[in-house]
């Protein structure tokens, strides 16, 4: 755990979604045409997007609660044991006797490319009736997976009702991770403060860059911006190219990736990105572009190590969140309407992140002064 844990004596982050199981194996060369293959090693591990995000957030130092359905099947007792050992609150989770969904992930030793064989079996999901039992005053941020659209919609509505009439600092921030079935959850976008859209979803919609993705979602939100209705910030991680983001008022920022020296493990890097953003935006109260850049750094750092435990040793005092360039504060995406956020440059802030191998001591991350031309584009509502 990092020394920044003291910061997290604040409201908890609630991660709503599934907990699954991955069997991860590494092969010298992945070839599914041969009749017989041998693997170098393999491991069974807890997974699932909300489960991974909660793990990464806890390692970064945030107070986290996981809200989902867990199995009481003794074969998968390791799921509950791992959550409890990491200090992730599961007191409001419901339980079932069914086995959880699982994936087999085959990773090439040299390229580190992963082939995922996913078993999308039916599994119970939390309901709005379960969510209604929670004391929402305990949470400052709720992150949803974009699944079970009807139940998720009802849960978000409960948060919006809770926020109604409250001061900005007492409102709950809502974020949504969209990773499949975009058409089924598109109506949820306008209900959120932040929306994460994966590269896979973007390309399946014909959007070939973070900018096109932000523009495409901007077009889906047809209400003109000058009416000043609720609009989300859109965040689009784009693998090795970094990430793009758009504020509530349509200002676009593009942040380059932090290049690791060597890629060791790709599994869960996108969930580390989400966790890094939530940590920077909520726990450290940073602006949109700053939080996205920090998320890039966290995801890149994870690539150099197997699993998530490395995040507990991330030198946050070296990976300093950038100093604000203007006076003011941001608690949720609604503050973006002030238009007070400085544009981000393609080469600035945390450049680059250095990943060390084996058990070598962690060294500070080299920084460069901003030298590039700022990126700032406006789009009509």
Short mmCIF file of C-alpha atoms in Angstrom, two decimals:
data_model
loop_
_atom_site.label_atom_id
_atom_site.label_comp_id
_atom_site.label_asym_id
_atom_site.label_seq_id
_atom_site.Cartn_x
_atom_site.Cartn_y
_atom_site.Cartn_z
CA UNK A 1 0.00 0.00 0.00
CA UNK A 2 1.29 3.44 -0.86
CA UNK A 3 1.92 6.27 1.56
CA UNK A 4 -0.99 8.12 -0.05
CA UNK A 5 -3.49 5.87 1.75
CA UNK A 6 -4.17 8.68 4.19
CA UNK A 7 -5.80 10.58 1.34
CA UNK A 8 -8.46 7.91 1.09
CA UNK A 9 -10.10 8.72 4.43
CA UNK A 10 -12.99 9.99 2.36
CA UNK A 11 -16.10 8.48 0.83
CA UNK A 12 -15.60 5.13 -0.83
CA UNK A 13 -15.61 4.23 -4.51
CA UNK A 14 -18.32 1.66 -5.29
CA UNK A 15 -17.60 -0.70 -8.19
CA UNK A 16 -20.75 -2.36 -9.54
CA UNK A 17 -20.35 -5.42 -11.75
CA UNK A 18 -19.23 -9.00 -12.14
CA UNK A 19 -16.44 -11.02 -10.62
CA UNK A 20 -15.08 -13.75 -12.89
CA UNK A 21 -12.20 -16.19 -13.07
CA UNK A 22 -9.33 -16.27 -15.58
CA UNK A 23 -6.96 -19.09 -16.32
CA UNK A 24 -3.89 -17.38 -17.77
CA UNK A 25 -1.27 -19.48 -19.52
CA UNK A 26 1.91 -18.52 -21.38
CA UNK A 27 3.16 -20.33 -24.48
CA UNK A 28 6.47 -20.12 -26.31
CA UNK A 29 4.57 -19.64 -29.55
CA UNK A 30 0.80 -19.60 -29.88
CA UNK A 31 -0.28 -21.94 -32.68
CA UNK A 32 -3.81 -23.24 -32.55
CA UNK A 33 -3.34 -25.27 -35.73
CA UNK A 34 -1.17 -27.89 -34.07
CA UNK A 35 -2.72 -30.90 -32.35
CA UNK A 36 -0.63 -30.62 -29.21
CA UNK A 37 0.94 -27.61 -27.49
CA UNK A 38 2.90 -27.13 -24.30
CA UNK A 39 2.72 -24.16 -21.96
CA UNK A 40 5.42 -22.61 -19.81
CA UNK A 41 3.19 -21.77 -16.84
CA UNK A 42 -0.35 -21.02 -15.87
CA UNK A 43 -2.30 -19.42 -13.07
CA UNK A 44 -5.91 -19.17 -11.91
CA UNK A 45 -6.84 -15.64 -10.89
CA UNK A 46 -9.81 -13.49 -9.97
CA UNK A 47 -10.94 -11.20 -12.77
CA UNK A 48 -13.90 -9.25 -14.10
CA UNK A 49 -13.84 -5.55 -14.94
CA UNK A 50 -15.31 -4.19 -11.73
CA UNK A 51 -13.32 -6.72 -9.74
CA UNK A 52 -10.07 -5.61 -11.40
CA UNK A 53 -10.88 -1.91 -11.04
CA UNK A 54 -11.56 -2.37 -7.33
CA UNK A 55 -8.25 -4.21 -6.91
CA UNK A 56 -6.25 -1.51 -8.69
CA UNK A 57 -7.98 1.28 -6.78
CA UNK A 58 -7.29 -0.41 -3.47
CA UNK A 59 -3.63 -0.82 -4.33
CA UNK A 60 -3.42 2.86 -5.27
CA UNK A 61 -4.83 3.73 -1.85
CA UNK A 62 -8.56 4.37 -2.28
CA UNK A 63 -11.37 3.06 -0.12
CA UNK A 64 -13.24 0.59 -2.32
CA UNK A 65 -16.36 -1.51 -2.14
CA UNK A 66 -17.33 -4.16 -4.67
CA UNK A 67 -21.05 -4.62 -5.28
CA UNK A 68 -21.92 -7.71 -7.25
CA UNK A 69 -22.87 -11.37 -7.09
CA UNK A 70 -20.24 -13.76 -5.71
CA UNK A 71 -20.23 -17.54 -5.76
CA UNK A 72 -20.24 -19.64 -2.60
CA UNK A 73 -19.03 -22.65 -4.60
CA UNK A 74 -16.04 -23.96 -2.58
CA UNK A 75 -14.08 -24.51 -5.80
CA UNK A 76 -13.91 -20.74 -6.23
CA UNK A 77 -13.37 -19.79 -2.60
CA UNK A 78 -10.18 -18.06 -3.74
CA UNK A 79 -12.33 -15.21 -5.13
CA UNK A 80 -13.73 -14.23 -1.74
CA UNK A 81 -10.45 -14.90 0.05
CA UNK A 82 -8.52 -12.61 -2.31
CA UNK A 83 -11.05 -9.79 -2.01
CA UNK A 84 -10.96 -9.97 1.78
CA UNK A 85 -7.17 -10.15 1.96
CA UNK A 86 -6.89 -7.00 -0.14
CA UNK A 87 -9.26 -5.06 2.09
CA UNK A 88 -11.99 -4.68 -0.54
CA UNK A 89 -15.39 -4.34 1.12
CA UNK A 90 -17.84 -7.03 -0.06
CA UNK A 91 -20.33 -6.70 2.80
CA UNK A 92 -23.22 -5.84 0.47
CA UNK A 93 -22.55 -8.49 -2.18
CA UNK A 94 -25.10 -11.21 -2.76
CA UNK A 95 -24.17 -14.89 -3.13
CA UNK A 96 -25.16 -17.76 -5.38
CA UNK A 97 -24.30 -21.44 -5.67
CA UNK A 98 -23.60 -21.10 -9.39
CA UNK A 99 -20.08 -21.12 -10.81
CA UNK A 100 -18.83 -17.75 -12.12
CA UNK A 101 -18.09 -16.95 -15.78
CA UNK A 102 -14.52 -17.74 -16.76
CA UNK A 103 -11.99 -17.11 -19.49
CA UNK A 104 -8.95 -18.94 -20.78
CA UNK A 105 -6.26 -16.44 -21.75
CA UNK A 106 -3.37 -17.70 -23.87
CA UNK A 107 -0.44 -15.29 -23.95
CA UNK A 108 2.47 -15.44 -26.37
CA UNK A 109 5.75 -15.30 -24.46
CA UNK A 110 7.52 -13.00 -26.92
CA UNK A 111 4.85 -10.73 -28.37
CA UNK A 112 2.70 -10.76 -25.22
CA UNK A 113 -0.36 -10.82 -27.44
CA UNK A 114 -3.33 -12.48 -25.77
CA UNK A 115 -5.97 -14.79 -27.18
CA UNK A 116 -9.06 -14.90 -24.97
CA UNK A 117 -11.51 -17.79 -25.00
CA UNK A 118 -14.48 -16.46 -23.06
CA UNK A 119 -17.28 -18.55 -21.56
CA UNK A 120 -20.21 -16.13 -21.55
CA UNK A 121 -22.44 -18.30 -19.39
CA UNK A 122 -25.54 -16.87 -17.71
CA UNK A 123 -24.77 -15.66 -14.20
CA UNK A 124 -26.90 -13.68 -11.74
CA UNK A 125 -26.41 -9.92 -11.66
CA UNK A 126 -27.16 -7.41 -8.94
CA UNK A 127 -30.51 -5.67 -9.12
CA UNK A 128 -31.82 -2.20 -8.40
CA UNK A 129 -33.71 -3.72 -5.46
CA UNK A 130 -30.36 -4.80 -3.99
CA UNK A 131 -28.86 -1.40 -4.77
CA UNK A 132 -31.72 0.39 -3.01
CA UNK A 133 -30.61 -1.16 0.30
CA UNK A 134 -27.25 0.67 0.19
CA UNK A 135 -26.58 3.84 2.16
CA UNK A 136 -25.56 6.08 -0.72
CA UNK A 137 -24.20 8.71 1.67
CA UNK A 138 -21.18 6.39 2.11
CA UNK A 139 -20.06 6.74 -1.52
CA UNK A 140 -18.50 9.54 -3.51
CA UNK A 141 -18.07 7.73 -6.83
CA UNK A 142 -19.92 4.76 -8.38
CA UNK A 143 -18.44 2.94 -11.37
CA UNK A 144 -20.72 0.69 -13.42
CA UNK A 145 -20.06 -1.97 -16.01
CA UNK A 146 -22.25 -1.55 -19.08
CA UNK A 147 -24.18 -4.78 -18.65
CA UNK A 148 -27.77 -5.61 -17.64
CA UNK A 149 -28.99 -2.27 -19.08
CA UNK A 150 -32.36 -2.20 -17.35
CA UNK A 151 -31.00 -2.83 -13.86
CA UNK A 152 -28.06 -0.47 -14.43
CA UNK A 153 -30.44 2.25 -15.61
CA UNK A 154 -32.58 1.87 -12.49
CA UNK A 155 -29.48 1.96 -10.26
CA UNK A 156 -28.20 5.15 -11.90
CA UNK A 157 -31.63 6.72 -11.48
CA UNK A 158 -31.46 6.02 -7.77
CA UNK A 159 -28.15 7.91 -7.66
CA UNK A 160 -29.59 10.82 -9.63
CA UNK A 161 -32.52 10.98 -7.20
CA UNK A 162 -30.01 10.95 -4.34
CA UNK A 163 -28.04 13.81 -5.93
CA UNK A 164 -31.08 15.93 -6.62
CA UNK A 165 -30.98 19.15 -4.60
CA UNK A 166 -27.61 18.40 -2.98
CA UNK A 167 -24.53 20.58 -3.02
CA UNK A 168 -21.94 19.68 -5.62
CA UNK A 169 -19.53 18.28 -3.02
CA UNK A 170 -22.22 15.94 -1.67
CA UNK A 171 -23.20 14.47 -5.02
CA UNK A 172 -22.11 11.03 -6.19
CA UNK A 173 -20.08 10.91 -9.41
CA UNK A 174 -21.22 8.22 -11.86
CA UNK A 175 -18.93 6.53 -14.41
CA UNK A 176 -19.71 3.82 -16.95
CA UNK A 177 -17.39 1.33 -18.68
CA UNK A 178 -18.67 0.37 -22.15
CA UNK A 179 -16.87 -2.71 -23.45
CA UNK A 180 -19.55 -4.59 -25.43
CA UNK A 181 -23.12 -4.30 -26.71
CA UNK A 182 -22.92 -0.55 -27.33
CA UNK A 183 -26.39 -0.29 -28.87
CA UNK A 184 -28.01 -1.80 -25.76
CA UNK A 185 -26.47 0.71 -23.35
CA UNK A 186 -26.26 3.87 -25.45
CA UNK A 187 -29.19 5.38 -23.54
CA UNK A 188 -27.16 5.20 -20.33
CA UNK A 189 -24.45 7.57 -21.58
CA UNK A 190 -26.31 10.81 -20.94
CA UNK A 191 -27.05 9.71 -17.36
CA UNK A 192 -23.37 9.56 -16.36
CA UNK A 193 -20.60 12.00 -15.48
CA UNK A 194 -17.83 9.97 -17.16
CA UNK A 195 -18.02 7.30 -19.86
CA UNK A 196 -15.15 4.97 -20.81
CA UNK A 197 -15.33 3.55 -24.34
CA UNK A 198 -12.91 0.80 -25.37
CA UNK A 199 -11.02 0.71 -28.64
CA UNK A 200 -12.84 -2.50 -29.55
CA UNK A 201 -16.25 -0.83 -29.23
CA UNK A 202 -15.07 2.25 -31.13
CA UNK A 203 -13.78 0.24 -34.08
CA UNK A 204 -16.93 -1.88 -34.17
CA UNK A 205 -18.86 1.38 -34.63
CA UNK A 206 -16.56 2.52 -37.43
CA UNK A 207 -14.69 5.06 -35.31
CA UNK A 208 -10.99 4.74 -36.11
CA UNK A 209 -9.46 7.08 -33.54
CA UNK A 210 -10.20 8.54 -30.10
CA UNK A 211 -11.20 11.81 -31.78
CA UNK A 212 -13.71 10.08 -34.06
CA UNK A 213 -15.09 8.20 -31.09
CA UNK A 214 -15.61 11.35 -29.04
CA UNK A 215 -17.20 13.07 -32.03
CA UNK A 216 -19.44 10.06 -32.66
CA UNK A 217 -20.71 9.98 -29.10
CA UNK A 218 -21.08 13.75 -29.19
CA UNK A 219 -23.44 13.32 -32.12
CA UNK A 220 -25.49 10.77 -30.19
CA UNK A 221 -26.15 13.38 -27.49
CA UNK A 222 -28.39 15.51 -29.64
CA UNK A 223 -29.41 18.10 -27.05
CA UNK A 224 -27.60 21.41 -27.83
CA UNK A 225 -24.89 22.32 -25.34
CA UNK A 226 -26.22 25.81 -24.81
CA UNK A 227 -29.27 24.34 -23.06
CA UNK A 228 -26.86 23.36 -20.27
CA UNK A 229 -28.29 19.91 -19.64
CA UNK A 230 -26.34 17.01 -18.16
CA UNK A 231 -23.60 15.73 -20.48
CA UNK A 232 -20.82 13.24 -19.73
CA UNK A 233 -17.08 13.51 -20.21
CA UNK A 234 -15.98 10.83 -22.70
CA UNK A 235 -12.69 8.95 -22.22
CA UNK A 236 -11.31 6.70 -24.96
CA UNK A 237 -8.15 4.67 -24.18
CA UNK A 238 -6.47 3.66 -27.44
CA UNK A 239 -3.86 1.09 -26.52
CA UNK A 240 -0.27 2.08 -27.36
CA UNK A 241 -1.38 5.42 -28.86
CA UNK A 242 -2.56 6.76 -25.52
CA UNK A 243 -6.05 8.13 -24.94
CA UNK A 244 -8.39 10.88 -25.99
CA UNK A 245 -11.07 12.63 -23.95
CA UNK A 246 -13.78 15.23 -24.43
CA UNK A 247 -15.17 17.55 -21.78
CA UNK A 248 -18.83 18.25 -21.15
CA UNK A 249 -18.64 21.34 -23.33
CA UNK A 250 -16.98 19.55 -26.28
CA UNK A 251 -13.32 20.40 -25.80
CA UNK A 252 -11.08 17.57 -26.96
CA UNK A 253 -7.73 16.52 -25.46
CA UNK A 254 -5.32 13.85 -26.60
CA UNK A 255 -2.76 12.35 -24.24
CA UNK A 256 0.04 10.08 -25.55
CA UNK A 257 0.84 6.74 -23.98
CA UNK A 258 3.70 6.24 -21.54
CA UNK A 259 6.05 3.76 -23.17
CA UNK A 260 7.19 0.88 -20.94
CA UNK A 261 10.67 -0.54 -21.46
CA UNK A 262 9.27 -4.04 -21.78
CA UNK A 263 5.79 -5.54 -21.84
CA UNK A 264 5.45 -8.46 -19.45
CA UNK A 265 1.70 -8.85 -18.91
CA UNK A 266 -1.17 -7.23 -20.81
CA UNK A 267 -4.01 -8.78 -18.82
CA UNK A 268 -6.08 -6.12 -17.05
CA UNK A 269 -4.25 -3.02 -18.31
CA UNK A 270 -7.49 -1.33 -19.42
CA UNK A 271 -8.98 -1.83 -15.97
CA UNK A 272 -5.85 -0.27 -14.46
CA UNK A 273 -6.44 2.70 -16.77
CA UNK A 274 -9.98 3.10 -15.42
CA UNK A 275 -8.79 2.78 -11.83
CA UNK A 276 -5.97 5.28 -12.40
CA UNK A 277 -8.43 7.80 -13.80
CA UNK A 278 -10.87 7.42 -10.91
CA UNK A 279 -8.03 7.73 -8.40
CA UNK A 280 -6.71 10.92 -10.01
CA UNK A 281 -10.13 12.51 -10.59
CA UNK A 282 -11.78 11.57 -7.30
CA UNK A 283 -9.11 10.97 -4.67
CA UNK A 284 -6.66 13.59 -5.98
CA UNK A 285 -9.33 15.95 -7.43
CA UNK A 286 -7.60 16.46 -10.79
CA UNK A 287 -9.04 17.78 -14.02
CA UNK A 288 -10.04 15.62 -16.94
CA UNK A 289 -6.88 15.73 -19.09
CA UNK A 290 -4.61 15.46 -16.05
CA UNK A 291 -6.51 12.42 -14.80
CA UNK A 292 -6.36 10.74 -18.22
CA UNK A 293 -2.61 11.27 -18.40
CA UNK A 294 -2.18 9.72 -14.97
CA UNK A 295 -4.37 6.80 -16.07
CA UNK A 296 -2.03 6.27 -19.03
CA UNK A 297 0.90 6.16 -16.62
CA UNK A 298 -0.78 3.61 -14.34
CA UNK A 299 -1.73 1.32 -17.25
CA UNK A 300 1.78 1.52 -18.68
CA UNK A 301 3.36 0.77 -15.32
CA UNK A 302 1.22 -2.34 -14.95
CA UNK A 303 2.38 -3.67 -18.35
CA UNK A 304 5.85 -4.24 -16.96
CA UNK A 305 4.72 -6.64 -14.23
CA UNK A 306 2.60 -9.76 -13.84
CA UNK A 307 -0.66 -9.10 -12.03
CA UNK A 308 -1.76 -5.99 -10.16
CA UNK A 309 0.36 -6.06 -7.02
CA UNK A 310 2.95 -3.82 -8.67
CA UNK A 311 0.53 -0.90 -8.29
CA UNK A 312 1.09 -1.04 -4.55
CA UNK A 313 4.70 -0.01 -5.29
CA UNK A 314 3.91 2.62 -7.90
CA UNK A 315 6.03 5.64 -6.87
CA UNK A 316 3.21 8.17 -6.90
CA UNK A 317 5.52 10.69 -5.26
CA UNK A 318 7.67 10.39 -8.41
CA UNK A 319 4.75 10.03 -10.82
CA UNK A 320 3.49 13.38 -9.66
CA UNK A 321 0.07 14.41 -10.76
CA UNK A 322 0.61 17.65 -12.68
CA UNK A 323 0.16 20.97 -10.95
CA UNK A 324 -2.93 22.83 -12.02
CA UNK A 325 -2.21 25.60 -14.46
CA UNK A 326 -5.14 27.75 -13.36
CA UNK A 327 -6.87 28.51 -10.12
CA UNK A 328 -9.99 26.50 -9.40
CA UNK A 329 -11.08 23.02 -8.48
CA UNK A 330 -12.99 20.21 -10.10
CA UNK A 331 -15.04 17.65 -8.25
CA UNK A 332 -17.23 16.26 -11.02
CA UNK A 333 -17.67 16.59 -14.72
CA UNK A 334 -20.28 19.32 -14.32
CA UNK A 335 -17.49 21.76 -13.47
CA UNK A 336 -16.08 21.29 -16.96
CA UNK A 337 -18.79 23.67 -18.16
CA UNK A 338 -16.75 26.52 -16.75
CA UNK A 339 -14.32 26.13 -19.62
CA UNK A 340 -11.44 26.68 -17.22
CA UNK A 341 -9.42 23.59 -18.05
CA UNK A 342 -6.01 24.14 -19.66
CA UNK A 343 -5.32 22.39 -22.91
CA UNK A 344 -2.98 19.40 -22.76
CA UNK A 345 0.06 18.96 -24.94
CA UNK A 346 1.21 15.87 -26.76
CA UNK A 347 4.54 15.99 -24.89
CA UNK A 348 4.18 17.10 -21.30
CA UNK A 349 3.54 16.02 -17.74
CA UNK A 350 4.81 12.48 -17.05
CA UNK A 351 7.22 11.62 -19.88
CA UNK A 352 8.05 8.74 -20.07
CA UNK A 353 7.48 6.08 -17.42
CA UNK A 354 10.38 3.73 -16.77
CA UNK A 355 9.62 0.12 -15.87
CA UNK A 356 12.19 -1.95 -14.02
CA UNK A 357 12.63 -5.67 -14.21
CA UNK A 358 12.74 -8.32 -11.51
CA UNK A 359 13.08 -6.94 -7.98
CA UNK A 360 15.16 -3.88 -8.78
CA UNK A 361 14.36 -0.78 -6.70
CA UNK A 362 11.91 1.65 -8.22
CA UNK A 363 13.45 4.83 -9.54
CA UNK A 364 11.86 8.24 -10.07
CA UNK A 365 10.24 8.84 -13.41
CA UNK A 366 11.91 11.31 -15.72
CA UNK A 367 9.87 14.37 -16.64
CA UNK A 368 10.19 16.76 -19.53
CA UNK A 369 9.01 20.30 -19.83
CA UNK A 370 6.00 20.96 -22.08
CA UNK A 371 7.22 21.78 -25.55
CA UNK A 372 4.50 20.75 -27.98
CA UNK A 373 1.59 22.75 -29.31
CA UNK A 374 -1.57 22.32 -27.20
CA UNK A 375 -4.43 20.28 -28.57
CA UNK A 376 -7.80 21.97 -28.14
CA UNK A 377 -10.79 21.51 -30.42
CA UNK A 378 -14.37 22.67 -29.99
CA UNK A 379 -17.40 20.81 -31.32
CA UNK A 380 -20.92 22.14 -31.52
CA UNK A 381 -23.66 20.39 -29.61
#
